[in-house]
Short mmCIF file of C-alpha atoms in Angstrom, two decimals:
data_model
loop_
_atom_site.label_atom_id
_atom_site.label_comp_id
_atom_site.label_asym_id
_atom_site.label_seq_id
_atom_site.Cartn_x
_atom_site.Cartn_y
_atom_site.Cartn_z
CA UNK A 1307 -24.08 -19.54 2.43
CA UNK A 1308 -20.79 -19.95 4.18
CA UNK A 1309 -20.67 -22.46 7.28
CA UNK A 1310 -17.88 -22.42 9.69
CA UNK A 1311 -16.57 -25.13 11.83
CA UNK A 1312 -14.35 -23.26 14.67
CA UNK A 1313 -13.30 -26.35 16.13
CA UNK A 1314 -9.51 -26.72 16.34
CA UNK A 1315 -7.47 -28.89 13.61
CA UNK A 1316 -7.42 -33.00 14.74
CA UNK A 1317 -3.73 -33.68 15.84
CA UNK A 1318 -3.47 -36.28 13.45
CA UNK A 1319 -4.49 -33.69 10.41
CA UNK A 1320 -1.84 -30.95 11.93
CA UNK A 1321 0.81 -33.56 11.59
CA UNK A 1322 -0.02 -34.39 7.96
CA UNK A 1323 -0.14 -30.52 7.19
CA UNK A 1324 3.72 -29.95 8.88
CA UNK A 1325 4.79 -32.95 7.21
CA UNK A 1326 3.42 -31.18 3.80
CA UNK A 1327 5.36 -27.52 4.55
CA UNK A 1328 8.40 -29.65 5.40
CA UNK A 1329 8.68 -30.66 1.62
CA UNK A 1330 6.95 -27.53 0.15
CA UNK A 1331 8.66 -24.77 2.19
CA UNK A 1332 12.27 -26.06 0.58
CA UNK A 1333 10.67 -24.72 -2.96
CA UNK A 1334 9.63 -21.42 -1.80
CA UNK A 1335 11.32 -18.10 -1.16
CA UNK A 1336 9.38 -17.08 1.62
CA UNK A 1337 6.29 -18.39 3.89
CA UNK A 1338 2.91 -16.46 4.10
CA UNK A 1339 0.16 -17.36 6.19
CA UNK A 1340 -3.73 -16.30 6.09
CA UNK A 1341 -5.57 -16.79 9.34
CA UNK A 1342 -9.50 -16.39 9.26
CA UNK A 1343 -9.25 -17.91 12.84
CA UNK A 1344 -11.91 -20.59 11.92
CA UNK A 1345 -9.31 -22.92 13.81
CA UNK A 1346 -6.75 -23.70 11.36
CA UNK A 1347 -3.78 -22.33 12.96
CA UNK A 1348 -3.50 -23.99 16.29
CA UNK A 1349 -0.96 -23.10 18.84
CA UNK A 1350 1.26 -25.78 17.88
CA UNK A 1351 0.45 -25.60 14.09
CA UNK A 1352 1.92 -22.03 14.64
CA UNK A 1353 4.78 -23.07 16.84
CA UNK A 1354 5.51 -25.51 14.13
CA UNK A 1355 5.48 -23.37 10.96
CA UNK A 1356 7.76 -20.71 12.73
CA UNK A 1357 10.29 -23.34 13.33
CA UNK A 1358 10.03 -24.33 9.38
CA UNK A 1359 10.78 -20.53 8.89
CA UNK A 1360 13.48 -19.87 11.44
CA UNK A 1361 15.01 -23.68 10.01
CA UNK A 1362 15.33 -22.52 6.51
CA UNK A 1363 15.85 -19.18 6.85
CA UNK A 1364 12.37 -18.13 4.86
CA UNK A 1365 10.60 -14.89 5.74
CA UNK A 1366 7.21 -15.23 7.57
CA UNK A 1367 4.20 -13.33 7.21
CA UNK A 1368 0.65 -13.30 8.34
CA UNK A 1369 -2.22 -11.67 7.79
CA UNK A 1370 -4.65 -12.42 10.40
CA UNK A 1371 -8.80 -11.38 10.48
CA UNK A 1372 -9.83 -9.30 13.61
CA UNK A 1373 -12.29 -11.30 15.14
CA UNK A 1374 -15.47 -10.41 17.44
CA UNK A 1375 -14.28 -13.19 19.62
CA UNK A 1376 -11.28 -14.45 21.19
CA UNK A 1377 -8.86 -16.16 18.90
CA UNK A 1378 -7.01 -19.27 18.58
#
């Protein structure tokens, strides 16, 4: 059975996560993101990962799920 929790990320577990991609997007060529939009990708998580790309100069791709309701 898979369970969901929708709720957005905590603040202090979105910093952790940026602090992470800070060290491990300096080892990859390029970043790519998979959204479920089960919450993971807040607006500032977002915000913040397109600044990592834009800051060293790594393409960015996502592949989001279309949902039945309104995403994050």
């Amino acid at each position: 059975m898979n369970q969901v929790d929708n709720h957005a990320l905590d603040p202090a577990l979105e910093r952790k996560i940026v602090k992470f991609l800070e060290v491990e997007v300096k080892k990859t060529d390029l970043i790519v993101i998979m959204d479920p939009q089960h919450g993971f990708l807040t607006k500032n998580l977002i915000n913040q990962i397109l600044q990592l790309s834009l800051k060293y100069k790594k393409p960015l791709y996502a592949d989001s799920q279309i949902s039945h309701r309104p995403s994050n």
